[in-house]
CSV table of C-alpha atoms in Angstrom, one decimal:
chain,number,residue,atom,x,y,z
N,1,UNK,CA,123.8,101.6,115.0
N,2,UNK,CA,123.5,105.1,114.7
N,3,UNK,CA,120.0,106.6,113.6
N,4,UNK,CA,121.5,106.6,109.9
N,5,UNK,CA,122.0,102.5,110.4
N,6,UNK,CA,118.5,102.4,111.2
N,7,UNK,CA,117.0,104.2,108.5
N,8,UNK,CA,118.8,102.2,106.4
N,9,UNK,CA,117.7,99.3,107.7
N,10,UNK,CA,114.1,100.6,107.7
N,11,UNK,CA,114.6,101.2,103.9
N,12,UNK,CA,115.8,97.9,103.5
N,13,UNK,CA,113.1,96.2,105.3
N,14,UNK,CA,110.4,98.1,103.0
N,15,UNK,CA,112.0,97.5,99.9
N,16,UNK,CA,111.9,93.2,101.0
N,17,UNK,CA,107.7,93.8,102.2
N,18,UNK,CA,107.0,96.0,98.5
N,19,UNK,CA,109.2,93.2,96.9
N,20,UNK,CA,107.3,90.4,98.3
N,21,UNK,CA,103.8,92.3,98.0
N,22,UNK,CA,105.0,92.9,94.5
N,23,UNK,CA,105.3,88.9,93.8
N,24,UNK,CA,102.1,88.2,95.5
N,25,UNK,CA,100.5,90.0,92.8
N,26,UNK,CA,102.0,88.1,90.5
N,27,UNK,CA,100.8,84.6,91.8
N,28,UNK,CA,97.4,85.8,92.6
N,29,UNK,CA,97.3,86.9,88.9
N,30,UNK,CA,98.7,83.3,87.1
N,31,UNK,CA,97.0,81.8,89.4
N,32,UNK,CA,93.3,83.6,87.9
N,33,UNK,CA,94.6,83.1,84.5
N,34,UNK,CA,95.2,79.8,85.3
N,35,UNK,CA,91.3,79.5,86.3
N,36,UNK,CA,90.5,81.0,83.7
N,37,UNK,CA,91.8,78.8,80.9
N,38,UNK,CA,91.0,75.9,82.6
N,39,UNK,CA,87.3,77.1,83.0
N,40,UNK,CA,87.9,77.6,79.0
N,41,UNK,CA,89.4,73.8,78.1
N,42,UNK,CA,86.7,72.5,80.0
N,43,UNK,CA,83.9,74.2,77.7
N,44,UNK,CA,85.6,73.5,75.1
N,45,UNK,CA,85.6,69.9,76.0
N,46,UNK,CA,81.8,70.5,76.6
N,47,UNK,CA,80.8,72.1,73.0
N,48,UNK,CA,83.0,69.0,71.2
N,49,UNK,CA,81.4,66.5,72.8
């Protein structure tokens, strides 16, 4: 491999890392939204009981 191939591989790896980071942030955001929704549902059940 010449240095251009290495640079291209490094760029591709960096893109993969950025994509994984983005997916992880999305997963954490969805998890937080789900927790907030469950808390809201629990409060509604308590108020209606």
